[in-house]
mmCIF file of C-alpha atoms and ligand atoms in Angstrom:
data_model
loop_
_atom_site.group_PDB
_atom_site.id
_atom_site.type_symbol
_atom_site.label_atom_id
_atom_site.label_comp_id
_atom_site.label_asym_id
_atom_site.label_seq_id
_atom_site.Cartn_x
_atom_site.Cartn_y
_atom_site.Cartn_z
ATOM 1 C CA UNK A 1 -5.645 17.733 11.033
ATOM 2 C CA UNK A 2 -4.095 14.100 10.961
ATOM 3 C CA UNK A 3 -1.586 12.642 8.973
ATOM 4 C CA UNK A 4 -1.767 10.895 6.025
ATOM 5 C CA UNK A 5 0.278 8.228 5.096
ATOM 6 C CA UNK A 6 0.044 6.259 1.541
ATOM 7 C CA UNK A 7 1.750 2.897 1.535
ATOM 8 C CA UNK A 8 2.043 0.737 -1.698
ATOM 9 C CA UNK A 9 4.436 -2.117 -2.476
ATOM 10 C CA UNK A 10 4.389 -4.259 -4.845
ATOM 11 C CA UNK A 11 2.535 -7.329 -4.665
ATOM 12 C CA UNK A 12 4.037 -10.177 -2.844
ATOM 13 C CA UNK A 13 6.736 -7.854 -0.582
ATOM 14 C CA UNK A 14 4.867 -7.711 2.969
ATOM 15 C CA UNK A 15 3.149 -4.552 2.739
ATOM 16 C CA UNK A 16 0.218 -5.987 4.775
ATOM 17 C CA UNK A 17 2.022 -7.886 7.480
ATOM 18 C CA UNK A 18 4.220 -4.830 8.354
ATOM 19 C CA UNK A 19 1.234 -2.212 8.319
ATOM 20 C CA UNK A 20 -0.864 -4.484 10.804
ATOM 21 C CA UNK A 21 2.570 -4.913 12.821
ATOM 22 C CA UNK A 22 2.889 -1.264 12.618
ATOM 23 C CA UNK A 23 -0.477 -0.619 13.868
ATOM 24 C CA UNK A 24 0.204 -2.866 16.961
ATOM 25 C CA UNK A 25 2.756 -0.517 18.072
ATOM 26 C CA UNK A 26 1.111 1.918 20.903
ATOM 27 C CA UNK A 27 2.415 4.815 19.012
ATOM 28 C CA UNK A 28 -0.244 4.020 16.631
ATOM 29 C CA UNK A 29 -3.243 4.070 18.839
ATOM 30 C CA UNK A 30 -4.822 7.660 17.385
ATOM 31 C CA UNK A 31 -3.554 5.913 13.497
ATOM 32 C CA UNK A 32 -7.064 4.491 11.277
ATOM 33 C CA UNK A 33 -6.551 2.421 8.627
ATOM 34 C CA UNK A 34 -8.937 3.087 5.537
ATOM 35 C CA UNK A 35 -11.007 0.754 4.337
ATOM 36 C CA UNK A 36 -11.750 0.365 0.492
ATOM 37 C CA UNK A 37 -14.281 -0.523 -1.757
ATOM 38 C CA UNK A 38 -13.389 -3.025 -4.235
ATOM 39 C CA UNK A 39 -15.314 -5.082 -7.001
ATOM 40 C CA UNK A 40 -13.145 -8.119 -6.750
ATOM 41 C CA UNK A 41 -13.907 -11.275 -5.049
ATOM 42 C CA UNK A 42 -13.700 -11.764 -1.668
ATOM 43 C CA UNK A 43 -10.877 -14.293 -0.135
ATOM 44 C CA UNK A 44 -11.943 -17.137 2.169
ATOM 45 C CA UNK A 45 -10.330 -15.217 5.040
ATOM 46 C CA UNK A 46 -11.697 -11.578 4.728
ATOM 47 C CA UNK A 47 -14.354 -10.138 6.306
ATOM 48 C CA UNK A 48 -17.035 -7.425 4.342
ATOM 49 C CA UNK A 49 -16.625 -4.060 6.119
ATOM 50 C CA UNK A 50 -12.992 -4.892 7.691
ATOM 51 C CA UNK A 51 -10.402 -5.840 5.409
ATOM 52 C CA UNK A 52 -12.427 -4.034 2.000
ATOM 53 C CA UNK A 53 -16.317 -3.326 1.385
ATOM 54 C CA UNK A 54 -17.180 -5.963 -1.268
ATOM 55 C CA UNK A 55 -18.996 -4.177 -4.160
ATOM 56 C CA UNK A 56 -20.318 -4.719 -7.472
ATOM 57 C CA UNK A 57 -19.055 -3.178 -10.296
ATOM 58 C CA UNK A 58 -22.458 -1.048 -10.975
ATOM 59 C CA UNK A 59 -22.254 0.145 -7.265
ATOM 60 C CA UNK A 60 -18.736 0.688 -7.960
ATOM 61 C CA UNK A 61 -19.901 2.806 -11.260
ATOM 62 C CA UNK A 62 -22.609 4.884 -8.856
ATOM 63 C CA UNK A 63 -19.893 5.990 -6.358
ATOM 64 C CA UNK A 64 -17.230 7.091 -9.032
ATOM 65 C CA UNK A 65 -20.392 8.857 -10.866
ATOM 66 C CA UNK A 66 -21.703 10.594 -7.123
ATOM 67 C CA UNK A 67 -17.978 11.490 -6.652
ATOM 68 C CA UNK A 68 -17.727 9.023 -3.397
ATOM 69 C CA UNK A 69 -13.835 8.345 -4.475
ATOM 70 C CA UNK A 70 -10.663 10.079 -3.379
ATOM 71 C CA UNK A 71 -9.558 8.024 -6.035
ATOM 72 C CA UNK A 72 -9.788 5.063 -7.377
ATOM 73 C CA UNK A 73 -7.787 2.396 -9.821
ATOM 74 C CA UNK A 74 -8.042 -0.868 -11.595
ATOM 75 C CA UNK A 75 -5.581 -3.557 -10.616
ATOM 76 C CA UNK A 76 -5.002 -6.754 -11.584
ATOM 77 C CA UNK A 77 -8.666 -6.770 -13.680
ATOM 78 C CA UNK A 78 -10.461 -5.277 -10.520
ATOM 79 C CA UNK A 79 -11.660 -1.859 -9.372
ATOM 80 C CA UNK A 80 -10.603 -0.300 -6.157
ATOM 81 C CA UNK A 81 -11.068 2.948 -4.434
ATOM 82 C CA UNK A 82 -10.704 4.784 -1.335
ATOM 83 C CA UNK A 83 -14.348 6.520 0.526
ATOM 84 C CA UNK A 84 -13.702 10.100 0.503
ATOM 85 C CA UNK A 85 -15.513 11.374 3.389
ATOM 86 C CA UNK A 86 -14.404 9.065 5.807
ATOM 87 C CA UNK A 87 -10.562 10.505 5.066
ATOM 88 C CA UNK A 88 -11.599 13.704 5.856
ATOM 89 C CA UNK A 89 -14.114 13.121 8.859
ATOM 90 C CA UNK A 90 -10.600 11.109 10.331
ATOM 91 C CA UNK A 91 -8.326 13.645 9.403
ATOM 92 C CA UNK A 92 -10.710 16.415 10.757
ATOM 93 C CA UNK A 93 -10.782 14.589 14.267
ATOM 94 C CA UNK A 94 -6.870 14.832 14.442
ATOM 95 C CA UNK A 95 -6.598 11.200 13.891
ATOM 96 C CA UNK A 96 -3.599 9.737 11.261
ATOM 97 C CA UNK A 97 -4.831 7.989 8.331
ATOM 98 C CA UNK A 98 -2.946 5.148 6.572
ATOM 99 C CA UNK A 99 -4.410 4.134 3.275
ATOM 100 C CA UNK A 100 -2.984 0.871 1.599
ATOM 101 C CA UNK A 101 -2.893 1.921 -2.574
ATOM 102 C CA UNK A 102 -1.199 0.371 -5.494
ATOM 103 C CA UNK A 103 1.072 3.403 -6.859
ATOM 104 C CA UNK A 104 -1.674 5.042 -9.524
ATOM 105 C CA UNK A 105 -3.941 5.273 -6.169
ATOM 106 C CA UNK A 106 -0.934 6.992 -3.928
ATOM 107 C CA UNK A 107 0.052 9.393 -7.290
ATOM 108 C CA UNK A 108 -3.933 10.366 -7.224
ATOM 109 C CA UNK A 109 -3.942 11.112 -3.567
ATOM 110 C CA UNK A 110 -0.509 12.877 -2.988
ATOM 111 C CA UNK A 111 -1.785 14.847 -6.467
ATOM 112 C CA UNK A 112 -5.218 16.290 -3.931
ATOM 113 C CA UNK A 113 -3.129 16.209 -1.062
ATOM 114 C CA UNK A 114 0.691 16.981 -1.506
ATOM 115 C CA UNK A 115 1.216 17.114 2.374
ATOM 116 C CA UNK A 116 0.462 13.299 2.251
ATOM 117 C CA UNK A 117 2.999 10.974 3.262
ATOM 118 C CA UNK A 118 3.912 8.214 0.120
ATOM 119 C CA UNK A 119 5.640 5.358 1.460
ATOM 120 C CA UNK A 120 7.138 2.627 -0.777
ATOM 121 C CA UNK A 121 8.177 -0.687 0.264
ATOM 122 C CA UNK A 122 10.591 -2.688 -1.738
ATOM 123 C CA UNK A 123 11.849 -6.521 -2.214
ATOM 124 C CA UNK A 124 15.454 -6.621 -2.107
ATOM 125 C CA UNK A 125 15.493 -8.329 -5.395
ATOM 126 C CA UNK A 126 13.116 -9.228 -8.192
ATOM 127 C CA UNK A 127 14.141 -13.137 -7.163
ATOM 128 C CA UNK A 128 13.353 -12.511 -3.867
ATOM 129 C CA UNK A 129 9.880 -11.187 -4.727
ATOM 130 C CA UNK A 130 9.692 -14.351 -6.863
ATOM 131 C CA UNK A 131 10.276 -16.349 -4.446
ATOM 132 C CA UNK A 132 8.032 -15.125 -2.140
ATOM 133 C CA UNK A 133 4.844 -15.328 -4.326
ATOM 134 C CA UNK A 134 5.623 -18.764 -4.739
ATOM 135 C CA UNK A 135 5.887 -19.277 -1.155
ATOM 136 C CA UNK A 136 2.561 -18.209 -0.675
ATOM 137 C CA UNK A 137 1.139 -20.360 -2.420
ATOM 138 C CA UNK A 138 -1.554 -18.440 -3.749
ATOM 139 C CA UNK A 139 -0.906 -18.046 -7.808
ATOM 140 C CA UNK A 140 -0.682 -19.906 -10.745
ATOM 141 C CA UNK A 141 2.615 -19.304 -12.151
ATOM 142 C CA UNK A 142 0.696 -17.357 -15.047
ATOM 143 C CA UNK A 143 -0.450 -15.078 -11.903
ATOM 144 C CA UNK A 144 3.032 -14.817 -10.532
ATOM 145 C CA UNK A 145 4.862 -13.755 -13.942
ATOM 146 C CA UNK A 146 2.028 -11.307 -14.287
ATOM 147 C CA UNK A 147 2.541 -10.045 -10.609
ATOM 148 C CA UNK A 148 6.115 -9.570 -11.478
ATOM 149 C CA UNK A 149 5.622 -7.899 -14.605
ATOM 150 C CA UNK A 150 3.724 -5.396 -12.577
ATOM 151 C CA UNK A 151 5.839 -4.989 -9.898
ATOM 152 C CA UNK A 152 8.134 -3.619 -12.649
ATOM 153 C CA UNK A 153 5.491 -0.869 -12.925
ATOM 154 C CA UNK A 154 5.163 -0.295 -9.566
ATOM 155 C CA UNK A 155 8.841 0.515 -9.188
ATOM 156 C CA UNK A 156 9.274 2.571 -11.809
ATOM 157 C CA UNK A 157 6.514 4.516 -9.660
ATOM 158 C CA UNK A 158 7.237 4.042 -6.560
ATOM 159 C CA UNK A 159 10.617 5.235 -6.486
ATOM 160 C CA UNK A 160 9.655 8.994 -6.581
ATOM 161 C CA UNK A 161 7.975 8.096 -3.468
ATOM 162 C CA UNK A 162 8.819 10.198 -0.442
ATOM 163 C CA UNK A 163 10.218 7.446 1.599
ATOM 164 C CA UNK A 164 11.584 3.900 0.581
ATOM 165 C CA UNK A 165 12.194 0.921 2.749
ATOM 166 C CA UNK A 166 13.664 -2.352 1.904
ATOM 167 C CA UNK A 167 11.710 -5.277 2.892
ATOM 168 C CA UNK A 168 14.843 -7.714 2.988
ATOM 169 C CA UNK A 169 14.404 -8.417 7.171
ATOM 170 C CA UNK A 170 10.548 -8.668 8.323
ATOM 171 C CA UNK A 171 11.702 -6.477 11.747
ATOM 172 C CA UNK A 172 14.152 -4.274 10.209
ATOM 173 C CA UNK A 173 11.476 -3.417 7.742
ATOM 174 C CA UNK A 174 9.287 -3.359 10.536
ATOM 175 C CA UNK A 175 11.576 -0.540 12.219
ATOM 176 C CA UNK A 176 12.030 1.405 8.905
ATOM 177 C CA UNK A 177 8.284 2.210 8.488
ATOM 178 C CA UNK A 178 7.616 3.001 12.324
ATOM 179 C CA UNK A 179 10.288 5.502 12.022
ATOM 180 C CA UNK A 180 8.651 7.097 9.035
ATOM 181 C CA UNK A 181 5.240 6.450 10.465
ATOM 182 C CA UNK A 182 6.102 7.525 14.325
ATOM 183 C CA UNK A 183 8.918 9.972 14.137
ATOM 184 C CA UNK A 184 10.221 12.847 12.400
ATOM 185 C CA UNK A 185 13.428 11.121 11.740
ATOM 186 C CA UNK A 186 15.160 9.640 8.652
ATOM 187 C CA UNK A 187 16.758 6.093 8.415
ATOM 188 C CA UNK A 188 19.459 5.193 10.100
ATOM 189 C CA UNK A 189 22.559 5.524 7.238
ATOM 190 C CA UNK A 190 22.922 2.038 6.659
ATOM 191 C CA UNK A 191 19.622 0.620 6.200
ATOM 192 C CA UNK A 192 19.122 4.097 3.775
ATOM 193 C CA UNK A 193 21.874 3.201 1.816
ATOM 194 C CA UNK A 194 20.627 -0.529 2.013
ATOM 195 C CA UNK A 195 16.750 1.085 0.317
ATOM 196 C CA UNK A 196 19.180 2.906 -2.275
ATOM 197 C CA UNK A 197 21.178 0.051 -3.222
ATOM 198 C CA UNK A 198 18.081 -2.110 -3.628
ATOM 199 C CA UNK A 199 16.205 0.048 -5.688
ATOM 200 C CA UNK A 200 19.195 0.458 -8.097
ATOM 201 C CA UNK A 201 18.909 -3.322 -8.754
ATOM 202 C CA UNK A 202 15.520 -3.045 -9.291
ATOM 203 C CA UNK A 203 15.706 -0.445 -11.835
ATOM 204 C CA UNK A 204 18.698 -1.754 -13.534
HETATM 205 P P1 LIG B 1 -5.564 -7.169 -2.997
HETATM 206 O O1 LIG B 1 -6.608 -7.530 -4.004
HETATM 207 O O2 LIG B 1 -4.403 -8.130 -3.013
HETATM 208 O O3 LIG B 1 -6.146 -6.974 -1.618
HETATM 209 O O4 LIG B 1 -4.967 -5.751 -3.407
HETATM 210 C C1 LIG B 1 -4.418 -5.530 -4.686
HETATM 211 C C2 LIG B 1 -3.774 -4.148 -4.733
HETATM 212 O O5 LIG B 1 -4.772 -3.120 -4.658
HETATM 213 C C3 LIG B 1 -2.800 -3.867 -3.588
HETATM 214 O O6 LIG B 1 -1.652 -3.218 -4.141
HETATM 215 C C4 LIG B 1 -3.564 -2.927 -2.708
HETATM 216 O O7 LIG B 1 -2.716 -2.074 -1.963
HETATM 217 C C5 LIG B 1 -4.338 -2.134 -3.738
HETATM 218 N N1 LIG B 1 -5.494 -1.441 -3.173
HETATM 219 C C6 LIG B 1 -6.286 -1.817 -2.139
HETATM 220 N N2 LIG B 1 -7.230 -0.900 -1.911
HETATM 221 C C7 LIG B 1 -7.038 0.091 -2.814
HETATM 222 C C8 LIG B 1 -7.690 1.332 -3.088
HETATM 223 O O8 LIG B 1 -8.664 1.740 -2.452
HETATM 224 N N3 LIG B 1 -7.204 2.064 -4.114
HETATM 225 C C9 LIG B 1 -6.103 1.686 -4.845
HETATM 226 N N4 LIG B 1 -5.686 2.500 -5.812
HETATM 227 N N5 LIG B 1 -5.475 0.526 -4.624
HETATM 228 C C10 LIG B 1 -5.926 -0.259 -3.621
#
């Protein structure tokens, strides 16, 4: 069997950019990542069938109902969920799997499968995540106070996680989750201590 790794983050800290980095590395070459089915909208930029397969919400209704989901979650107003089968056919063939959840997704999965992997990447700061959103350019501020608000929830999830990483230097990060992803090893005791020190703040 493969390894399975759950990532989440919340929304806005780089979750995306340092998977696809990670998956660049050669190290990652027998590593799938999963595709999900999701009832929102799809962006300008995405393509059906690569980055999510764009569904509607009574499709979305038939798979829960035919038990099609590993699991499956609403976020931000929109349903997601990860094809079951597919896990398990990549798993079977010895191949790692890296699924991209929001934390009630990665609870649901590590609940079936408690040898999974849950990965949790964290902003240094709250402002920092702030100030990133608005970088992007993407949200209303309603959006971004709501993304915020959320990321609140995400945290106090994600920190029972079974590995954190601080997103506060794109290839630092970068390192942090190819160690976790790649190795058996732990973080150096620096860039642990800076995860620790981060998430403190963000619980505070
Ligand atoms: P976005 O709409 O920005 O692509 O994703 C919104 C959130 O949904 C992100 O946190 C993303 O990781 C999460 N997500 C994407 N696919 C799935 C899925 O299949 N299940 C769950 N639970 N969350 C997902």
């Amino acid at each position: 069997m493969g390894k399975l790794f759950v990532i989440s983050a919340p929304s806005g800290t780089g979750k995306t950019s340092l998977i696809q980095s990670a998956l660049k590395d050669p190290r990652a070459s027998s590593s799938k990542l999963g595709i999900s089915c999701t009832t929102r909208d799809r962006r300008a930029e995405e393509i059906e069938g690569t980055s999510y397969f764009f569904i509607s919400n009574d499709r979305f209704k038939e798979k829960i109902l035919n038990d099609e989901f590993l699991e499956f979650a609403k976020v931000f107003g929109n349903y997601y969920g990860t094809p079951k089968d597919w896990v398990l056919a990549t798993l079977e063939k010895k191949e790692n799997v890296i699924l991209e959840l929001d934390t009630q997704g990665a609870l649901q999965v590590k609940a079936r499968f408690p040898e999974a992997n849950t990965i949790f990447i964290i902003p240094p700061s709250y402002e920092d995540l702030q100030k990133r959103l608005e970088k992007r350019n993407q949200d209303t501020d309603e959006v971004i106070n709501a993304r915020l608000k959320e990321a609140k929830k995400e945290v106090s999830i994600g920190k029972s996680f079974d590995r954190i990483l601080v997103n506060n230097d794109f290839d630092e990060a970068l390192e942090d989750l190819k160690t976790f992803m790649f190795t058996n090893n732990d973080l150096s005791k620096n860039r642990k201590l800076h995860a620790e020190k981060s998430l403190d703040l963000l619980l505070d």
